[in-house]
Coordinates of C-alpha atoms and ligand atoms in Angstrom, one line a residue:
M264 CA 203.1 138.2 187.6
K265 CA 204.6 138.8 184.1
A266 CA 204.6 136.4 181.4
A267 CA 206.3 136.3 177.8
V268 CA 205.0 134.8 174.7
I269 CA 207.6 134.0 172.1
G270 CA 205.6 134.1 168.9
A271 CA 202.1 135.3 167.8
G272 CA 201.1 132.4 165.9
I273 CA 197.8 131.2 166.4
A274 CA 199.0 129.2 169.6
G275 CA 200.8 132.1 170.7
I276 CA 198.1 134.8 170.4
A277 CA 195.4 132.0 172.2
S278 CA 198.0 131.8 174.9
S279 CA 198.2 135.4 175.6
V280 CA 194.6 135.6 175.9
R281 CA 194.3 132.9 178.5
L282 CA 197.1 134.2 180.6
A283 CA 195.7 137.6 180.4
V284 CA 192.5 136.4 181.7
A285 CA 194.4 134.4 184.5
G286 CA 196.0 137.8 185.5
Y287 CA 199.1 137.9 184.0
E288 CA 200.9 140.9 182.5
V289 CA 201.6 139.4 178.9
D290 CA 204.2 140.6 176.4
V291 CA 204.1 138.8 173.2
F292 CA 207.2 139.2 171.1
E293 CA 206.9 138.4 167.2
A294 CA 209.6 138.5 164.8
N295 CA 207.2 139.4 161.9
S296 CA 206.0 142.8 161.5
Y297 CA 202.5 141.2 161.4
P298 CA 200.5 138.7 163.7
G299 CA 199.5 135.0 162.9
G300 CA 202.3 133.2 161.5
K301 CA 201.3 130.7 159.1
L302 CA 197.8 132.2 159.4
S303 CA 198.2 135.7 157.9
T304 CA 197.3 137.7 154.8
F305 CA 198.5 139.5 151.8
T306 CA 197.3 141.2 148.7
D307 CA 198.5 141.1 145.1
R308 CA 197.5 144.0 142.3
A309 CA 197.2 143.5 138.9
A310 CA 198.4 145.7 136.1
D311 CA 195.1 147.5 135.9
G312 CA 194.9 148.1 139.7
G313 CA 192.8 145.2 140.4
L314 CA 193.2 144.0 144.1
Y315 CA 193.4 140.1 145.1
R316 CA 193.6 139.0 148.6
F317 CA 194.9 136.0 150.0
D318 CA 194.8 134.1 153.0
A319 CA 198.8 133.1 153.2
G320 CA 198.4 129.5 155.1
P321 CA 195.4 127.8 156.4
S322 CA 192.2 127.7 154.4
L323 CA 190.1 125.0 155.9
F324 CA 188.6 126.0 159.2
T325 CA 187.0 123.5 161.4
M326 CA 186.1 123.4 165.2
P327 CA 185.0 127.3 165.4
E328 CA 184.1 126.7 169.1
L329 CA 187.7 126.6 169.9
V330 CA 188.1 130.0 168.9
E331 CA 185.0 131.1 170.4
D332 CA 185.8 129.7 173.8
L333 CA 188.6 132.3 173.9
F334 CA 185.9 135.0 173.6
R335 CA 183.5 133.5 176.1
L336 CA 186.6 132.9 178.8
A337 CA 187.1 136.6 178.5
G338 CA 183.3 137.4 179.0
R339 CA 182.8 138.5 175.4
N340 CA 180.2 137.7 172.9
P341 CA 182.1 135.7 170.1
T342 CA 179.9 137.2 167.4
D343 CA 180.9 140.7 168.3
Y344 CA 184.2 140.2 167.0
F345 CA 184.2 136.9 164.7
E346 CA 181.8 135.5 162.1
Y347 CA 181.5 132.4 160.0
I348 CA 179.2 130.3 158.0
R349 CA 178.9 126.5 158.1
L350 CA 179.5 125.1 154.4
N351 CA 176.9 122.8 152.4
E352 CA 179.6 121.6 149.9
T353 CA 182.7 120.4 151.9
C354 CA 184.9 119.9 148.7
R355 CA 184.8 119.4 144.9
Y356 CA 186.8 116.6 143.7
F357 CA 188.2 116.2 139.8
W358 CA 190.0 113.4 138.1
D359 CA 191.8 113.5 135.0
D360 CA 189.5 110.9 133.2
G361 CA 186.6 113.4 133.7
T362 CA 184.9 112.2 137.3
R363 CA 183.6 114.8 139.2
L364 CA 182.3 114.2 142.7
T365 CA 181.0 116.9 145.5
A366 CA 181.5 115.8 149.0
W367 CA 178.3 117.2 150.6
A368 CA 178.1 118.2 154.1
N369 CA 174.9 116.3 154.5
H370 CA 175.8 112.8 154.8
D371 CA 172.9 111.2 153.0
R372 CA 173.2 113.5 150.1
F373 CA 177.2 112.6 149.9
A374 CA 176.2 108.7 150.1
Q375 CA 173.8 109.3 147.2
E376 CA 176.7 111.1 145.2
V377 CA 179.2 108.1 145.8
E378 CA 176.7 105.9 145.0
S379 CA 175.6 107.6 141.5
V380 CA 179.1 108.6 140.4
L381 CA 181.3 106.0 141.5
G382 CA 178.7 103.2 142.3
E383 CA 180.0 102.5 145.8
P384 CA 177.1 101.8 148.2
G385 CA 176.3 104.9 150.1
Q386 CA 176.2 102.6 153.4
H387 CA 180.1 102.5 153.0
L388 CA 180.4 106.1 153.4
L389 CA 178.0 106.2 155.9
D390 CA 180.2 103.6 158.2
Q391 CA 183.1 105.4 157.8
L392 CA 181.9 108.6 159.0
A393 CA 180.5 106.7 161.9
D394 CA 183.8 105.0 162.5
S395 CA 185.6 108.3 162.3
A396 CA 183.4 109.8 165.1
L397 CA 183.9 106.7 167.3
K398 CA 187.8 107.0 166.9
Y399 CA 187.4 110.7 167.7
N400 CA 185.2 110.3 170.7
V401 CA 187.6 107.6 172.0
T402 CA 190.7 109.6 171.5
E403 CA 189.6 113.4 172.1
K404 CA 189.6 113.5 175.9
L405 CA 193.1 111.3 176.3
F406 CA 195.1 112.8 173.2
L407 CA 193.9 116.2 172.3
Q408 CA 192.7 117.9 175.6
K409 CA 195.2 116.6 178.1
S410 CA 199.1 116.4 178.3
L411 CA 200.2 113.2 177.4
H412 CA 203.0 113.6 179.6
K413 CA 201.4 113.7 183.0
L414 CA 200.7 110.6 185.0
S415 CA 197.0 111.9 185.6
T416 CA 195.8 111.7 182.1
W417 CA 196.6 107.5 182.1
I418 CA 194.5 107.1 185.4
G419 CA 190.6 107.6 185.7
R420 CA 187.3 107.2 183.3
D421 CA 188.6 108.9 180.1
A422 CA 191.8 106.4 180.0
L423 CA 189.7 103.4 180.9
H424 CA 187.4 104.5 178.0
G425 CA 190.4 104.8 175.9
Y426 CA 192.0 101.3 176.6
L427 CA 188.8 99.5 176.2
N428 CA 188.3 100.8 172.9
L429 CA 191.8 100.5 171.8
P430 CA 191.2 97.9 169.1
K431 CA 189.0 100.0 167.5
L432 CA 191.4 102.8 167.0
G433 CA 193.3 101.1 164.3
V434 CA 196.7 101.6 165.7
F435 CA 198.3 98.4 164.3
G436 CA 196.9 98.9 160.4
T437 CA 197.7 101.9 158.2
M438 CA 195.2 104.4 156.9
N439 CA 195.3 103.3 153.2
A440 CA 194.8 99.6 154.3
A441 CA 191.7 100.3 156.5
N442 CA 190.2 102.6 153.4
E443 CA 190.9 99.9 151.2
R444 CA 188.8 97.1 153.3
R445 CA 186.1 99.6 153.5
F446 CA 185.6 100.9 149.9
R447 CA 185.3 99.2 146.7
H448 CA 186.3 102.1 144.5
P449 CA 190.0 103.5 144.5
K450 CA 188.7 107.0 143.9
L451 CA 186.8 106.8 147.3
V452 CA 189.8 105.2 149.1
Q453 CA 191.9 107.9 147.4
L454 CA 189.6 110.6 148.8
F455 CA 189.7 109.2 152.1
N456 CA 193.4 108.7 152.2
R457 CA 193.7 112.7 151.3
Y458 CA 193.0 113.0 155.2
A459 CA 196.7 112.2 156.0
T460 CA 197.7 115.1 154.6
Y461 CA 195.5 117.1 156.9
N462 CA 198.7 117.0 159.3
G463 CA 201.1 116.4 156.6
S464 CA 201.4 112.2 157.0
D465 CA 201.7 109.7 154.3
P466 CA 198.5 107.4 154.1
Y467 CA 200.4 104.6 153.1
Q468 CA 202.4 104.6 156.6
T469 CA 200.0 106.5 159.0
P470 CA 198.3 104.5 161.3
A471 CA 194.5 104.2 160.7
T472 CA 193.5 105.8 163.9
L473 CA 194.0 108.9 161.8
N474 CA 190.8 108.3 160.2
I475 CA 189.6 110.6 162.8
I476 CA 190.2 113.6 161.1
P477 CA 187.3 113.4 158.6
H478 CA 185.0 113.6 161.7
L479 CA 186.1 117.1 162.1
E480 CA 185.0 118.0 158.6
Y481 CA 181.8 116.1 157.9
N482 CA 180.4 115.3 161.4
I483 CA 181.6 118.5 163.1
G484 CA 181.4 120.3 160.0
A485 CA 183.4 122.6 157.7
F486 CA 183.1 126.6 158.1
F487 CA 184.4 129.6 156.4
P488 CA 185.0 132.8 158.5
T489 CA 183.2 135.5 156.4
K490 CA 186.1 138.0 156.8
G491 CA 188.5 135.4 155.4
M492 CA 190.7 132.9 157.8
V493 CA 193.1 136.0 158.8
S494 CA 190.2 137.2 160.8
I495 CA 190.7 134.3 163.2
T496 CA 194.0 135.9 164.0
N497 CA 192.7 139.6 163.8
S498 CA 189.8 139.1 166.0
L499 CA 192.1 137.4 168.6
V500 CA 194.6 139.9 168.5
Q501 CA 191.9 142.6 169.2
L502 CA 190.6 140.5 172.2
A503 CA 194.2 139.9 173.4
T504 CA 195.0 143.9 173.1
E505 CA 191.9 144.6 175.0
L506 CA 192.8 142.3 177.6
G507 CA 195.9 144.4 178.0
V508 CA 198.4 142.4 176.2
R509 CA 201.3 144.1 174.7
F510 CA 202.3 142.8 171.1
H511 CA 205.8 143.8 170.0
Y512 CA 206.3 143.0 166.5
A513 CA 209.4 142.9 164.4
T514 CA 211.1 141.6 167.7
R515 CA 212.7 138.4 167.4
V516 CA 213.8 136.6 170.9
D517 CA 217.4 135.5 170.6
E518 CA 217.6 133.8 174.2
V519 CA 215.7 132.4 176.9
V520 CA 217.6 133.0 179.8
T521 CA 217.7 130.5 182.7
A522 CA 219.2 130.2 186.2
G523 CA 218.9 126.6 187.7
K524 CA 215.7 125.0 187.2
Q525 CA 214.1 128.3 186.3
V526 CA 213.7 130.7 183.4
V527 CA 214.3 134.3 184.3
G528 CA 213.5 136.0 181.1
I529 CA 214.2 136.8 177.6
R530 CA 216.9 138.7 175.5
A531 CA 216.3 140.1 171.9
T532 CA 218.8 141.8 170.4
Q533 CA 216.6 144.5 168.9
L534 CA 215.6 145.6 172.5
G535 CA 219.5 145.6 173.5
T536 CA 221.5 143.0 175.6
E537 CA 219.6 143.3 178.8
L538 CA 217.7 140.8 180.3
I539 CA 213.8 141.3 180.1
P540 CA 212.8 139.4 183.4
Y541 CA 209.7 137.1 183.2
D542 CA 208.2 134.8 185.7
L543 CA 207.1 132.4 183.0
V544 CA 207.7 131.9 179.4
V545 CA 205.7 130.5 176.8
S546 CA 207.4 129.3 173.4
N547 CA 205.4 129.7 170.2
M548 CA 208.6 129.1 168.4
D549 CA 209.2 125.4 166.7
V550 CA 210.3 123.5 169.3
V551 CA 213.2 122.2 167.4
N552 CA 214.5 125.8 166.8
A553 CA 213.6 126.9 170.2
F554 CA 216.0 124.5 171.6
R555 CA 218.6 124.9 168.9
K556 CA 218.4 128.6 168.9
L557 CA 217.0 130.0 172.2
L558 CA 218.1 127.4 174.8
P559 CA 221.2 125.8 173.2
K560 CA 223.0 125.1 176.7
A561 CA 219.7 123.1 177.7
K562 CA 219.3 119.6 177.5
Q563 CA 218.4 118.8 174.0
P564 CA 215.4 116.1 173.8
E565 CA 217.1 114.7 170.8
R566 CA 215.0 111.9 170.2
I567 CA 212.2 114.1 170.0
L568 CA 213.6 117.2 167.9
R569 CA 215.0 114.5 165.4
Q570 CA 211.6 112.9 164.5
P571 CA 210.9 113.1 160.8
K572 CA 208.9 116.2 159.9
S573 CA 205.5 116.5 158.3
S574 CA 205.3 117.4 154.6
S575 CA 205.7 121.1 153.5
G576 CA 203.6 122.9 150.7
L577 CA 204.6 124.7 147.6
I578 CA 201.8 127.3 147.1
F579 CA 201.1 129.7 144.0
Y580 CA 198.8 132.5 144.6
W581 CA 197.3 133.3 141.5
G582 CA 194.9 136.3 140.4
I583 CA 192.7 134.8 137.6
K584 CA 191.0 137.1 135.1
R585 CA 188.1 134.6 134.7
E586 CA 185.4 133.1 137.0
F587 CA 185.0 129.3 136.7
P588 CA 181.2 128.3 137.8
E589 CA 182.2 124.6 138.2
L590 CA 184.5 125.5 141.0
D591 CA 183.6 125.8 144.5
L592 CA 185.5 127.4 147.9
H593 CA 187.7 123.9 148.3
N594 CA 188.5 121.8 145.0
I595 CA 190.7 118.9 144.6
F596 CA 192.5 117.8 141.5
F597 CA 193.8 114.2 142.0
S598 CA 197.0 112.8 141.1
N599 CA 196.6 109.6 138.6
D600 CA 199.2 107.8 141.2
Y601 CA 198.5 108.5 144.8
K602 CA 200.9 105.9 146.2
A603 CA 203.7 107.1 144.0
E604 CA 203.0 110.7 144.8
F605 CA 203.7 110.0 148.4
E606 CA 206.6 107.7 147.9
Q607 CA 208.3 110.6 146.1
L608 CA 207.3 112.8 149.0
F609 CA 208.5 111.0 152.0
Q610 CA 211.0 108.7 150.5
Q611 CA 212.6 110.6 147.7
H612 CA 212.1 114.2 149.1
R613 CA 211.0 115.1 145.9
L614 CA 207.7 116.9 144.3
Y615 CA 205.8 114.7 142.4
D616 CA 205.4 115.2 138.4
D617 CA 201.5 114.5 138.5
P618 CA 200.8 116.2 141.8
T619 CA 197.5 116.2 143.4
I620 CA 196.3 120.1 143.5
Y621 CA 194.3 121.6 146.3
L622 CA 192.7 124.8 144.6
N623 CA 191.3 127.3 147.1
I624 CA 189.0 130.3 146.3
T625 CA 187.8 132.6 148.8
S626 CA 186.3 135.0 146.3
K627 CA 183.6 132.6 146.2
H628 CA 182.1 133.3 149.2
K629 CA 184.0 136.7 149.9
S630 CA 183.8 138.4 146.6
D631 CA 185.7 141.5 147.4
D632 CA 188.7 139.1 147.7
A633 CA 189.1 139.1 143.9
P634 CA 187.8 142.1 141.4
P635 CA 184.5 141.8 139.5
G636 CA 184.6 138.8 137.2
R637 CA 188.0 137.4 138.6
E638 CA 188.7 134.9 141.1
N639 CA 191.9 134.4 143.9
W640 CA 193.3 131.1 143.1
F641 CA 195.1 129.4 146.3
I642 CA 197.0 126.5 144.7
L643 CA 198.7 124.0 147.4
L644 CA 200.8 121.0 146.6
N645 CA 202.1 118.7 149.1
A646 CA 206.0 119.2 148.9
P647 CA 209.0 117.5 150.8
N648 CA 210.8 119.1 153.8
N649 CA 213.3 121.7 152.8
T650 CA 216.4 119.5 152.6
G651 CA 218.4 121.5 150.1
Q652 CA 216.6 121.0 146.7
D653 CA 217.0 123.2 144.1
W654 CA 213.6 124.8 144.8
D655 CA 213.6 127.3 141.8
A656 CA 213.9 124.6 139.7
V657 CA 211.4 122.5 141.2
I658 CA 209.0 125.4 141.4
E659 CA 209.4 126.1 137.4
Q660 CA 208.7 122.4 136.7
A661 CA 205.7 122.2 139.1
R662 CA 204.1 125.4 137.7
Q663 CA 204.0 124.0 134.5
H664 CA 202.5 120.6 135.7
V665 CA 199.8 122.5 137.5
I666 CA 199.0 124.5 134.5
R667 CA 198.7 121.4 132.3
K668 CA 196.7 119.4 134.7
L669 CA 194.2 122.1 135.5
S670 CA 194.1 123.1 131.7
H671 CA 193.3 119.6 130.9
V672 CA 190.6 119.0 133.4
L673 CA 188.9 122.6 133.1
G674 CA 189.1 122.5 129.5
V675 CA 190.4 126.0 129.4
E676 CA 194.3 127.1 128.8
V677 CA 194.9 128.2 132.3
G678 CA 198.4 129.8 131.9
P679 CA 196.9 133.2 130.0
L680 CA 194.6 133.8 132.7
I681 CA 197.2 134.2 135.4
E682 CA 197.7 137.9 136.0
T683 CA 199.1 138.2 139.3
E684 CA 201.5 135.7 141.2
S685 CA 203.3 135.1 144.5
I686 CA 204.9 131.9 145.6
L687 CA 205.3 130.2 149.1
D688 CA 207.6 127.4 149.0
P689 CA 209.3 125.2 151.9
R690 CA 212.2 127.8 152.2
S691 CA 210.0 130.9 152.6
I692 CA 207.5 128.9 155.3
E693 CA 210.9 127.9 157.2
T694 CA 212.3 131.4 157.3
R695 CA 209.1 133.3 157.7
T696 CA 207.9 131.2 160.5
S697 CA 210.9 129.6 161.9
S698 CA 209.5 126.2 160.9
S699 CA 212.1 123.5 161.2
Q700 CA 212.7 122.1 157.3
G701 CA 209.5 124.2 156.4
A702 CA 207.2 121.7 157.7
L703 CA 203.4 122.3 157.8
Y704 CA 202.5 120.7 160.9
G705 CA 205.5 120.0 162.9
N706 CA 206.3 116.1 163.0
S707 CA 204.6 113.8 160.7
S708 CA 202.1 111.1 162.3
N709 CA 204.1 108.4 160.1
N710 CA 204.2 106.1 162.7
R711 CA 201.9 104.3 165.8
F712 CA 204.0 106.2 168.5
A713 CA 204.0 109.7 166.8
A714 CA 201.6 111.0 169.5
F715 CA 204.0 110.3 171.9
L716 CA 207.1 111.6 170.3
R717 CA 205.9 115.1 170.1
H718 CA 207.4 117.6 172.8
A719 CA 205.2 118.2 176.0
N720 CA 203.7 121.6 176.3
F721 CA 205.8 121.8 179.5
S722 CA 209.8 122.0 179.8
S723 CA 211.1 118.8 182.0
E724 CA 214.0 120.7 182.8
F725 CA 212.6 124.6 183.4
D726 CA 209.8 124.7 186.0
N727 CA 208.1 127.8 184.5
L728 CA 208.9 127.2 180.6
Y729 CA 206.1 126.1 178.5
F730 CA 205.5 125.2 174.9
V731 CA 202.8 125.8 172.3
G732 CA 202.0 125.4 168.7
G733 CA 201.9 123.0 165.8
S734 CA 205.4 121.6 166.6
V735 CA 204.2 120.3 169.9
H736 CA 201.6 118.3 171.4
P737 CA 198.7 117.6 170.6
G738 CA 199.9 118.6 167.0
G739 CA 199.4 120.8 163.8
G740 CA 196.3 122.7 162.4
I741 CA 194.4 125.3 163.8
P742 CA 192.1 123.3 166.3
L743 CA 195.2 121.4 168.0
C744 CA 197.4 124.5 168.2
L745 CA 194.5 126.4 170.0
L746 CA 194.3 123.1 172.3
S747 CA 198.0 123.2 172.9
A748 CA 197.4 126.9 174.3
K749 CA 194.5 125.3 176.5
I750 CA 196.6 122.5 177.9
A751 CA 199.6 124.6 178.4
T752 CA 197.9 127.3 180.2
D753 CA 195.8 124.7 182.3
L754 CA 199.2 123.3 183.3
I755 CA 200.2 126.8 184.4
S756 CA 197.1 127.0 186.5
E757 CA 197.9 124.1 188.2
Ligands
FAD2222 C1 200.1 126.7 153.5 C2 199.6 126.3 154.8 C3 198.2 125.4 154.6 C4 197.8 125.0 155.8 N1 196.4 124.6 156.1 C5 195.9 124.7 156.7 C6 194.4 124.5 157.2 O1 193.6 124.5 156.0 N2 193.9 124.0 158.2 C7 194.5 124.1 159.3 O2 193.8 124.2 160.5 N3 196.0 124.4 159.3 C8 196.5 124.3 158.2 N4 197.6 124.7 158.2 C9 198.6 124.5 159.5 C10 198.5 125.6 160.5 O3 198.7 126.9 159.6 C11 199.7 125.5 161.6 O4 199.3 124.6 161.9 C12 199.0 126.8 162.4 O5 198.9 128.1 161.9 C13 200.5 126.9 163.5 O6 200.4 127.8 164.3 P1 201.7 128.2 165.4 O7 200.9 128.4 166.7 O8 202.3 126.7 165.7 O9 202.6 129.3 164.8 P2 202.9 129.7 163.3 O10 201.9 129.9 162.3 O11 204.3 128.6 162.9 O12 203.8 131.0 163.8 C14 204.9 130.8 164.8 C15 205.1 132.5 165.0 O13 206.3 132.2 165.9 C16 207.1 133.7 165.6 N5 208.6 133.2 165.9 C17 209.0 132.0 165.9 N6 210.5 132.2 166.5 C18 210.3 133.5 167.0 C19 211.3 134.1 167.9 N7 212.5 133.7 168.3 N8 210.8 135.4 168.3 C20 209.7 136.0 168.0 N9 209.0 135.3 167.3 C21 209.2 134.2 166.7 C22 207.2 133.5 163.7 O14 207.8 134.3 163.0 C23 205.9 133.0 163.7 O15 205.1 134.3 163.4 C24 198.2 124.9 157.1 C25 199.7 125.9 157.0 C26 200.4 126.1 155.9 C27 201.9 126.8 155.8

C-alpha cells in the first residue's frame, strides 16, 4: 500500500513514521527545500565572520515523550537520536517598573518567589497548578488523544469522567476572569493570562479551560533539546528515512485527485502533469489552503474554514555582541496594559505600541549558537493575522518599540549591540508554510466551541483522505501536532 504525505511539517513527518511502521510505502512531498515547516533553522553571519544559529519558530519544548514514542514505536532507542534536558527555570519575567520574577520549575520555590516578590500567598500558585492538572486529566483522553468527530469518543469511561467533571473545566468563564478570581496581584494574573498565547488566543475571550496549558510547563516540565529545537525535526527525518520514507523537497503538491468517494493520488507540477497514484493521502497542509487550493471541487466545509485564526507573530532574530547574565533561555518583558494589547491584536488587527516581548536565547544552553561573548536573540511579538496591513511600516515601528523597551528594562542601549538581523512576519509565515493568514496555531480558541470547530483528522467526503497538523484537531503547537498524527494514523489502521 502506498501513502502520500503532503508537507514535511512536524505532523507530516510524524505521520510518515507511523505509516512506515504500519507497513506503508511512504512519499513525503515538501514545497520547501528543507523539512520541518515552522520547526526549522537558519544561520546569520556577522561582519567579522561570527556565526549565529537560530531556531526559526518554536522555542518552548514540552511533552518530549510524544517525540520519544515515535522512536519506540519503530523499535529504536530515542537517546540514540535525540537528547534533551529538563529546565530548572521555566521563564524570567520582567516589568517596566523594575519588578523581576523567576518562574522556577520547583513548585515550592516558585511559590516562595511569588510570595517574596509580589506578596501573593504561595498557596494561590499551588492551587492554580493543581487546578491546571485536574483540567488536563479530564480533557486529555477526551479532547487530545481521540477524534472528537467519532461517536466512540463520546461513550465509555473517559467520556463519563469528562461529563462528571464538566463544571470544573471552566467552559463558561474566561481565562482572565478565572485568574482574577484566583490571584490578588495583577502581575500574576498577567503571567497566567499569557498562557492563552500558547495557542494564539486572547485571555480575555478564551475559556478558562485553557488554564490547562500551564500544566504542561510546570507539572510535566519544560525542556530544551540539546541540539536545538530543530533536532526534533532532524532526528525524526532521520528515523523516517531509515524506515524507508522518501522525502521529495522543493516539490509542491498542486492537486489531490479524487474519483467518487476516493482519493486516487496527487499531482505536483514540478514532477509533470501525470497523476501519481496513492492508496491514501495525508495532508499536513494548512486545512484552509488544502481545501481551497488542492481540493477546490470538493465540498468546502465553510463554517470550519472561516473560523477566526490564531494570532500570528513578528519575529526579530538578532545577533547581539554582548552577554546578559540577567537573561535566561526564556524571558518575557510584559506590556503595561495587557488588555489593550489583546484588544488591538484581535479587534483592531494591529500590533500594540507597547508589545509584550518574548526573548529566547538558545546560546544560554547551547553555547555554539553564538560566537563567544555574544548571544542569539529570538524576539517574538504577538502580531495580528495578515489581513493586508502595511507590514514594512509596522515592522519599522515595532523595532523601535522593542529596542526602547528592552533598553529601558535592561539599562543598556540595545540598538548598537545588534550586529545581524533577520525578520519573520505574518506575510512570510504564510508564504513559507502555507499557513492561512500567517496564523501560528491554526484557529484561535477564543470561544468555548473552538475545539469542535477545528477540522477532523479525516475527510467526511473521501474515505482515504486524512488531515494532520496545527490547523486541525486537536490544534497547534508541537505536542498537539504530534497527537494529530497519532489520531489520524490510528483511524487509518482502524
Ligand atoms: C514563531 C513561532 C513560534 C512558535 N512557538 C512555539 C513553541 O514555542 N512551542 C510549540 O509547541 N509550538 C510553537 N509554535 C507552533 C508550532 O511551530 C506549530 O504548531 C507546528 O510546528 C506546526 O506544524 P505542522 O505539522 O502543522 O506544519 P507546519 O510547520 O505548518 O508545516 C507545514 C509544511 O507543509 C508544507 N506544505 C504546505 N502545503 C504544501 C503543498 N501543497 N505541497 C508540499 N508541501 C506543502 C509547508 O511548506 C510546510 O513545510 C510556533 C510557531 C511559530 C511560527
